[in-house]
Tab-separated table of C-alpha atoms in Angstrom:
chain	number	residue	atom	x	y	z
L	41	UNK	CA	-8.865	-23.848	6.644
L	42	UNK	CA	-8.290	-20.450	8.290
L	43	UNK	CA	-4.570	-20.237	7.486
L	44	UNK	CA	-5.331	-21.096	3.851
L	45	UNK	CA	-7.798	-18.225	3.697
L	46	UNK	CA	-5.228	-15.954	5.301
L	47	UNK	CA	-2.589	-16.725	2.700
L	48	UNK	CA	-5.057	-16.425	-0.189
L	49	UNK	CA	-6.175	-13.023	1.076
L	50	UNK	CA	-2.632	-11.740	1.300
L	51	UNK	CA	-1.817	-12.880	-2.213
L	52	UNK	CA	-4.922	-11.113	-3.502
L	53	UNK	CA	-3.867	-7.943	-1.718
L	54	UNK	CA	-0.497	-7.858	-3.444
L	55	UNK	CA	-2.196	-7.475	-6.824
L	56	UNK	CA	-4.512	-4.560	-6.164
L	57	UNK	CA	-4.346	-1.377	-4.161
L	58	UNK	CA	-7.352	0.630	-3.153
L	59	UNK	CA	-8.250	4.302	-3.304
L	60	UNK	CA	-10.295	4.548	-0.112
L	61	UNK	CA	-9.508	2.437	2.895
L	62	UNK	CA	-11.995	0.579	4.941
L	63	UNK	CA	-11.638	-3.047	5.716
L	64	UNK	CA	-9.210	-5.886	5.044
L	65	UNK	CA	-7.818	-6.952	8.416
L	66	UNK	CA	-8.139	-3.274	9.372
L	67	UNK	CA	-4.933	-2.452	7.560
L	68	UNK	CA	-5.867	-2.334	3.894
L	69	UNK	CA	-9.203	-0.921	2.971
L	70	UNK	CA	-11.192	-0.750	-0.210
L	71	UNK	CA	-13.863	1.627	-1.389
L	72	UNK	CA	-15.390	-0.956	-3.690
L	73	UNK	CA	-15.271	-1.200	-7.486
L	74	UNK	CA	-13.593	1.701	-9.204
L	75	UNK	CA	-15.038	3.355	-12.265
L	76	UNK	CA	-11.782	2.827	-14.097
L	77	UNK	CA	-11.264	-0.722	-15.236
L	78	UNK	CA	-7.879	-1.583	-16.620
L	79	UNK	CA	-4.829	-3.539	-15.671
L	80	UNK	CA	-2.984	-0.417	-14.640
L	81	UNK	CA	-5.439	0.344	-11.830
L	82	UNK	CA	-3.231	-1.618	-9.457
L	83	UNK	CA	-1.131	0.502	-7.163
L	84	UNK	CA	1.573	-2.112	-6.846
L	85	UNK	CA	3.417	-3.938	-9.555
L	86	UNK	CA	1.513	-7.184	-9.978
L	87	UNK	CA	4.750	-9.040	-10.572
L	88	UNK	CA	6.410	-7.790	-7.425
L	89	UNK	CA	6.064	-9.547	-4.150
L	90	UNK	CA	4.416	-12.858	-4.974
L	91	UNK	CA	6.124	-15.756	-3.262
L	92	UNK	CA	7.538	-18.570	-5.307
L	93	UNK	CA	4.774	-21.221	-5.604
L	94	UNK	CA	7.363	-23.840	-4.788
L	95	UNK	CA	7.911	-22.191	-1.421
L	96	UNK	CA	4.253	-22.498	-0.407
L	97	UNK	CA	4.340	-26.201	0.349
L	98	UNK	CA	3.266	-28.115	3.449
L	99	UNK	CA	5.730	-28.005	6.296
L	100	UNK	CA	6.031	-30.830	8.748
L	101	UNK	CA	7.759	-28.789	11.411
L	102	UNK	CA	6.369	-29.403	14.871
L	103	UNK	CA	7.244	-25.840	15.899
L	104	UNK	CA	4.158	-23.731	16.510
L	105	UNK	CA	3.735	-21.127	19.273
L	106	UNK	CA	1.146	-21.975	21.887
L	107	UNK	CA	-2.340	-20.866	20.862
L	108	UNK	CA	-1.346	-20.091	17.265
L	109	UNK	CA	-2.486	-21.827	14.093
L	110	UNK	CA	0.298	-23.064	11.832
L	111	UNK	CA	-0.114	-24.513	8.365
L	112	UNK	CA	1.505	-24.135	4.942
L	113	UNK	CA	4.265	-21.954	6.396
L	114	UNK	CA	1.624	-19.535	7.688
L	115	UNK	CA	1.710	-18.769	11.413
L	116	UNK	CA	-1.399	-17.033	12.669
L	117	UNK	CA	-1.215	-15.626	16.192
L	118	UNK	CA	-3.789	-12.832	16.089
L	119	UNK	CA	-6.084	-11.862	18.969
L	120	UNK	CA	-4.212	-13.861	21.608
L	121	UNK	CA	-3.341	-11.062	24.040
L	122	UNK	CA	0.377	-11.503	23.327
L	123	UNK	CA	2.704	-8.957	24.904
L	124	UNK	CA	5.747	-9.924	22.873
L	125	UNK	CA	6.659	-11.721	19.657
L	126	UNK	CA	6.311	-15.458	20.378
L	127	UNK	CA	9.216	-17.872	20.275
L	128	UNK	CA	9.140	-21.267	18.569
L	129	UNK	CA	8.226	-19.783	15.171
L	130	UNK	CA	9.377	-22.210	12.479
L	131	UNK	CA	12.363	-20.942	10.437
L	132	UNK	CA	10.537	-21.763	7.187
L	133	UNK	CA	7.596	-19.439	7.991
L	134	UNK	CA	6.650	-17.117	5.128
L	135	UNK	CA	3.718	-15.268	6.718
L	136	UNK	CA	3.560	-14.292	10.379
L	137	UNK	CA	0.327	-12.716	11.597
L	138	UNK	CA	0.556	-10.995	14.995
L	139	UNK	CA	-2.215	-8.458	14.602
L	140	UNK	CA	-4.553	-7.357	17.390
L	141	UNK	CA	-2.344	-8.226	20.329
L	142	UNK	CA	-0.681	-6.160	23.082
L	143	UNK	CA	2.885	-6.102	21.742
L	144	UNK	CA	4.577	-2.842	22.753
L	145	UNK	CA	8.163	-3.413	21.632
L	146	UNK	CA	10.099	-5.212	18.900
L	147	UNK	CA	13.394	-6.429	20.315
L	148	UNK	CA	16.687	-7.256	18.646
L	149	UNK	CA	16.201	-11.030	18.388
L	150	UNK	CA	12.424	-11.204	18.015
L	151	UNK	CA	12.678	-12.376	14.396
L	152	UNK	CA	15.966	-14.251	14.623
L	153	UNK	CA	16.175	-17.104	12.122
L	154	UNK	CA	13.147	-16.049	10.078
L	155	UNK	CA	15.103	-15.438	6.889
L	156	UNK	CA	12.287	-16.826	4.711
L	157	UNK	CA	9.603	-14.476	6.042
L	158	UNK	CA	7.733	-12.783	3.203
L	159	UNK	CA	4.990	-10.908	5.083
L	160	UNK	CA	4.800	-9.629	8.654
L	161	UNK	CA	1.501	-8.396	10.094
L	162	UNK	CA	1.731	-6.296	13.269
L	163	UNK	CA	-1.438	-4.238	12.878
L	164	UNK	CA	-3.384	-3.056	15.901
L	165	UNK	CA	-0.835	-3.569	18.643
L	166	UNK	CA	0.769	-1.063	21.021
L	167	UNK	CA	4.200	-0.887	19.433
L	168	UNK	CA	6.089	2.279	20.347
L	169	UNK	CA	9.672	1.046	20.322
L	170	UNK	CA	11.607	-0.909	17.678
L	171	UNK	CA	15.229	-1.949	18.110
L	172	UNK	CA	17.438	-0.702	15.300
L	173	UNK	CA	18.345	-4.307	14.408
L	174	UNK	CA	14.930	-5.871	14.924
L	175	UNK	CA	14.362	-6.385	11.199
L	176	UNK	CA	17.940	-7.397	10.344
L	177	UNK	CA	17.207	-11.158	10.020
L	178	UNK	CA	14.325	-10.539	7.600
L	179	UNK	CA	16.330	-10.528	4.394
L	180	UNK	CA	13.397	-11.577	2.203
L	181	UNK	CA	10.618	-9.555	3.801
L	182	UNK	CA	8.505	-7.835	1.172
L	183	UNK	CA	5.376	-6.762	3.055
L	184	UNK	CA	5.348	-5.036	6.422
L	185	UNK	CA	2.000	-4.066	7.917
L	186	UNK	CA	2.492	-2.103	11.123
L	187	UNK	CA	-0.497	0.226	11.099
L	188	UNK	CA	-2.562	1.155	14.148
L	189	UNK	CA	0.265	1.251	16.630
L	190	UNK	CA	1.962	3.948	18.730
L	191	UNK	CA	4.980	4.683	16.546
L	192	UNK	CA	6.292	8.245	16.537
L	193	UNK	CA	8.845	7.651	13.775
L	194	UNK	CA	9.448	5.496	10.709
L	195	UNK	CA	11.161	2.282	11.877
L	196	UNK	CA	14.927	2.371	11.303
L	197	UNK	CA	16.855	-0.016	9.055
L	198	UNK	CA	13.933	-1.450	7.144
L	199	UNK	CA	14.802	-4.561	5.089
L	200	UNK	CA	16.169	-3.672	1.658
L	201	UNK	CA	13.871	-6.312	0.141
L	202	UNK	CA	10.743	-4.460	1.265
L	203	UNK	CA	8.126	-3.820	-1.436
L	204	UNK	CA	5.153	-2.603	0.574
L	205	UNK	CA	4.972	-0.636	3.827
L	206	UNK	CA	1.679	0.154	5.533
L	207	UNK	CA	2.214	2.340	8.553
L	208	UNK	CA	-0.961	4.408	8.729
L	209	UNK	CA	-2.722	5.355	11.963
L	210	UNK	CA	0.340	5.884	14.102
L	211	UNK	CA	1.753	9.053	15.687
L	212	UNK	CA	4.419	9.931	13.141
L	213	UNK	CA	5.075	13.657	12.713
L	214	UNK	CA	8.339	13.614	10.812
L	215	UNK	CA	9.809	11.842	7.774
L	216	UNK	CA	13.553	12.510	7.908
L	217	UNK	CA	15.963	12.403	5.031
L	218	UNK	CA	17.511	8.990	4.540
L	219	UNK	CA	14.891	6.991	6.414
L	220	UNK	CA	14.062	5.078	3.208
L	221	UNK	CA	17.656	4.825	2.028
L	222	UNK	CA	18.488	1.601	0.184
L	223	UNK	CA	14.866	0.532	-0.339
L	224	UNK	CA	15.148	0.186	-4.090
L	225	UNK	CA	12.386	-2.433	-4.354
L	226	UNK	CA	9.769	-0.397	-2.489
L	227	UNK	CA	6.785	0.556	-4.637
L	228	UNK	CA	3.973	1.135	-2.131
L	229	UNK	CA	3.782	3.232	1.038
L	230	UNK	CA	0.579	3.858	2.984
L	231	UNK	CA	1.212	6.398	5.732
L	232	UNK	CA	-2.114	8.156	6.220
L	233	UNK	CA	-3.701	8.762	9.579
L	234	UNK	CA	-0.531	10.272	11.044
L	235	UNK	CA	-0.337	13.894	12.286
L	236	UNK	CA	1.977	14.863	9.426
L	237	UNK	CA	2.273	18.485	8.351
L	238	UNK	CA	4.079	19.726	5.262
L	239	UNK	CA	6.992	20.837	7.424
L	240	UNK	CA	7.344	17.264	8.680
L	241	UNK	CA	8.879	16.099	5.403
L	242	UNK	CA	12.574	16.864	5.330
L	243	UNK	CA	14.046	17.723	1.910
L	244	UNK	CA	15.157	14.464	0.325
L	245	UNK	CA	12.946	12.301	2.541
L	246	UNK	CA	11.940	10.183	-0.446
L	247	UNK	CA	15.268	10.238	-2.272
L	248	UNK	CA	16.096	6.968	-4.003
L	249	UNK	CA	12.560	5.581	-3.891
L	250	UNK	CA	10.810	4.529	-7.079
L	251	UNK	CA	7.331	4.390	-5.645
L	252	UNK	CA	4.275	3.435	-7.630
L	253	UNK	CA	1.708	4.201	-4.899
L	254	UNK	CA	1.747	6.718	-2.048
L	255	UNK	CA	-1.071	7.641	0.310
L	256	UNK	CA	-0.807	10.394	2.922
L	257	UNK	CA	-4.464	10.807	3.808
L	258	UNK	CA	-6.119	11.949	7.023
L	259	UNK	CA	-3.116	14.042	7.982
L	260	UNK	CA	-2.587	17.788	8.414
L	261	UNK	CA	-1.282	18.746	4.995
L	262	UNK	CA	-2.113	22.246	3.765
L	263	UNK	CA	-0.554	21.747	0.334
L	264	UNK	CA	0.847	19.043	-1.927
L	265	UNK	CA	4.195	17.949	-0.428
L	266	UNK	CA	7.314	18.806	-2.379
L	267	UNK	CA	9.834	16.327	-3.773
L	268	UNK	CA	7.698	13.206	-3.751
L	269	UNK	CA	8.969	10.435	-6.063
L	270	UNK	CA	8.630	11.282	-9.750
L	271	UNK	CA	7.773	7.653	-10.483
L	272	UNK	CA	4.353	7.803	-8.796
L	273	UNK	CA	1.367	6.370	-10.646
L	274	UNK	CA	-1.017	6.936	-7.736
L	275	UNK	CA	-1.000	9.761	-5.211
L	276	UNK	CA	-3.732	9.965	-2.581
L	277	UNK	CA	-3.909	13.042	-0.347
L	278	UNK	CA	-7.576	12.897	0.602
L	279	UNK	CA	-8.917	14.105	3.970
L	280	UNK	CA	-6.332	16.826	4.531
L	281	UNK	CA	-6.496	20.636	4.692
L	282	UNK	CA	-5.200	21.475	1.223
L	283	UNK	CA	-6.650	24.811	0.069
L	284	UNK	CA	-5.237	25.329	-3.410
L	285	UNK	CA	-3.364	23.675	-6.260
L	286	UNK	CA	-0.742	26.063	-7.552
L	287	UNK	CA	0.847	25.985	-10.982
L	288	UNK	CA	3.971	23.972	-10.189
L	289	UNK	CA	2.560	21.709	-7.468
L	290	UNK	CA	2.139	18.818	-9.912
L	291	UNK	CA	5.072	19.605	-12.183
L	292	UNK	CA	7.154	16.520	-11.355
L	293	UNK	CA	4.341	13.942	-11.362
L	294	UNK	CA	3.851	13.396	-15.084
L	295	UNK	CA	3.374	9.636	-14.624
L	296	UNK	CA	0.313	9.890	-12.402
L	297	UNK	CA	-2.796	8.094	-13.607
L	298	UNK	CA	-4.793	8.426	-10.375
L	299	UNK	CA	-4.825	11.521	-8.160
L	300	UNK	CA	-6.936	11.639	-4.996
L	301	UNK	CA	-7.614	15.070	-3.503
L	302	UNK	CA	-11.109	14.544	-2.137
L	303	UNK	CA	-12.217	15.839	1.266
L	304	UNK	CA	-9.919	18.845	1.400
L	305	UNK	CA	-10.620	22.590	1.361
L	306	UNK	CA	-9.576	23.316	-2.221
L	307	UNK	CA	-11.072	26.547	-3.548
L	308	UNK	CA	-8.711	27.210	-6.415
L	309	UNK	CA	-6.838	25.184	-9.022
L	310	UNK	CA	-4.536	27.490	-10.935
L	311	UNK	CA	-4.909	27.456	-14.707
L	312	UNK	CA	-2.400	25.091	-16.274
L	313	UNK	CA	-1.813	23.050	-13.124
L	314	UNK	CA	-3.335	19.886	-14.588
L	315	UNK	CA	-1.390	20.163	-17.838
L	316	UNK	CA	1.561	18.435	-16.153
L	317	UNK	CA	-0.477	15.215	-15.857
L	318	UNK	CA	-0.713	13.902	-19.445
L	319	UNK	CA	-1.378	10.287	-18.395
L	320	UNK	CA	-4.030	11.045	-15.755
L	321	UNK	CA	-7.049	8.734	-15.929
L	322	UNK	CA	-8.835	9.342	-12.631
L	323	UNK	CA	-9.178	12.591	-10.694
L	324	UNK	CA	-10.863	12.864	-7.281
L	325	UNK	CA	-11.806	16.415	-6.265
L	326	UNK	CA	-15.031	15.677	-4.434
L	327	UNK	CA	-15.937	17.293	-1.111
L	328	UNK	CA	-13.958	20.482	-1.634
L	329	UNK	CA	-14.932	24.136	-2.129
L	330	UNK	CA	-14.540	24.554	-5.887
L	331	UNK	CA	-16.877	27.074	-7.492
L	332	UNK	CA	-16.263	25.909	-11.066
L	333	UNK	CA	-15.043	22.932	-13.044
L	334	UNK	CA	-11.215	22.989	-13.108
L	335	UNK	CA	-9.761	24.246	-16.355
L	336	UNK	CA	-7.696	21.944	-18.526
L	337	UNK	CA	-9.783	18.773	-18.299
L	338	UNK	CA	-10.450	18.629	-22.077
L	339	UNK	CA	-6.698	18.529	-22.716
L	340	UNK	CA	-6.193	15.398	-20.610
L	341	UNK	CA	-6.563	12.882	-23.405
L	342	UNK	CA	-6.645	9.781	-21.191
L	343	UNK	CA	-8.895	11.112	-18.424
L	344	UNK	CA	-11.872	8.811	-17.846
L	345	UNK	CA	-13.183	9.517	-14.336
L	346	UNK	CA	-13.733	12.875	-12.605
L	347	UNK	CA	-15.256	13.176	-9.143
L	348	UNK	CA	-16.518	16.725	-8.527
L	349	UNK	CA	-19.501	16.069	-6.285
L	350	UNK	CA	-20.086	18.001	-3.061
L	351	UNK	CA	-18.439	21.264	-4.127
L	352	UNK	CA	-19.823	24.776	-4.755
L	353	UNK	CA	-19.953	24.554	-8.544
L	354	UNK	CA	-22.693	26.829	-9.927
L	355	UNK	CA	-22.124	26.509	-13.662
L	356	UNK	CA	-20.996	23.858	-16.143
L	357	UNK	CA	-19.817	25.125	-19.522
L	358	UNK	CA	-20.222	23.326	-22.819
L	359	UNK	CA	-16.432	22.871	-23.178
L	360	UNK	CA	-15.545	22.164	-19.541
L	361	UNK	CA	-14.998	18.441	-20.126
L	362	UNK	CA	-14.681	17.782	-23.848
L	363	UNK	CA	-12.305	19.327	-26.395
L	364	UNK	CA	-13.598	21.375	-29.265
L	365	UNK	CA	-13.836	19.333	-32.459
L	366	UNK	CA	-13.546	15.587	-32.933
L	367	UNK	CA	-10.774	13.029	-32.571
L	368	UNK	CA	-8.782	15.072	-30.075
L	369	UNK	CA	-9.571	13.182	-26.872
L	370	UNK	CA	-8.364	9.591	-27.047
L	371	UNK	CA	-10.319	8.176	-24.085
L	372	UNK	CA	-14.024	8.744	-23.441
L	373	UNK	CA	-15.252	9.471	-19.935
L	374	UNK	CA	-17.005	6.630	-18.179
L	375	UNK	CA	-17.718	8.548	-14.985
L	376	UNK	CA	-18.405	12.207	-14.129
L	377	UNK	CA	-19.954	12.992	-10.745
L	378	UNK	CA	-21.450	16.443	-10.227
L	379	UNK	CA	-24.176	15.728	-7.700
L	380	UNK	CA	-24.578	17.870	-4.585
L	381	UNK	CA	-23.505	21.076	-6.348
L	382	UNK	CA	-25.664	24.212	-6.748
L	383	UNK	CA	-25.781	23.777	-10.530
L	384	UNK	CA	-29.023	24.572	-12.387
L	385	UNK	CA	-28.881	21.272	-14.233
L	386	UNK	CA	-31.633	22.191	-16.692
L	387	UNK	CA	-29.311	24.858	-18.104
L	388	UNK	CA	-26.488	22.410	-18.872
L	389	UNK	CA	-26.298	21.732	-22.601
L	390	UNK	CA	-26.383	18.057	-23.701
L	391	UNK	CA	-23.313	18.691	-25.867
L	392	UNK	CA	-21.338	19.317	-22.675
L	393	UNK	CA	-21.012	15.556	-22.339
L	394	UNK	CA	-20.388	14.666	-25.962
L	395	UNK	CA	-17.260	12.709	-25.030
L	396	UNK	CA	-18.943	10.579	-22.369
L	397	UNK	CA	-19.576	6.902	-23.106
L	398	UNK	CA	-23.107	6.720	-21.683
L	399	UNK	CA	-25.602	9.086	-20.092
L	400	UNK	CA	-25.649	6.841	-17.011
L	401	UNK	CA	-22.010	7.765	-16.457
L	402	UNK	CA	-23.091	11.303	-15.472
L	403	UNK	CA	-24.318	11.868	-11.916
L	404	UNK	CA	-26.370	15.001	-11.229
L	405	UNK	CA	-28.782	16.307	-8.621
L	406	UNK	CA	-29.450	16.007	-4.894
L	407	UNK	CA	-28.185	19.437	-3.922
L	408	UNK	CA	-29.091	20.608	-0.429
L	409	UNK	CA	-28.417	24.103	0.856
């Protein structure tokens, strides 16, 4: 039953993307239930990437690499100590799992004949070299998971059919212009955990992409990168070294509904910066160095969740979250976290949270000097 579980897990993954990362096969991680609950919380288009049900049918091919488990066009070869991609993989395979082995190189003909492959899992290997034509046979590949390897660059000539690329926890320092050229179906890239600095993104590095979800966490960013795709619905830049949000940093990202900036060093958010995010629903600014609630929150009519815990906020004003008057804000808050701030909570007026759905949605207290 293990291959069945494997396929079911992958299909579930394609319909939801997480904010925090911590645990599915060590390459896609979830921080648990989000405060925001709506169909748009998915980072990837729920209609993109699901295999045709007719294609997931029993195969009677006798081809199965030694030591692997093969069933329902799923070939599972994880944790076998493999040093190279195995041969004898059935041509009708749709999911090939090679995670947690000792593969160091992807050669030209490693995936020859696997034109039906939908998902390729190479997480937690030792891959440092990829032939420029290694992925050429994979004309239907939609999901490539190659995190936790030794890559120093984005793999060349990625399949044009690719929808999701997870390449976090490698050694990538540069994203050159044109590396994603022709990937018109791509809507999700996870590239955190690489030693990327702002200077590592060449101008035009993301040209042509219509991404829905992008995560560049646990890197060395000191500011929000320029020229990211305008189509983004989710942008996660947590665990970096960002110190400020300047007026035009968010100008081109008007379609964002989730922005993750937690665990940075943000002291200042320039007035008006958030006004460019009219569809924002969830804002993560926890674990920074803010001394006050960012201005402009009352004007974000769809904002529902604000994480501001573990900052240096000393005062909360009566109009910091809710607009003056009635009927202006379309969506009520269902989560505001302010705990672990030096706020004298007894001085906060109850009317401050007049546009919050429930008092339990407000988290106060537990400040330690």
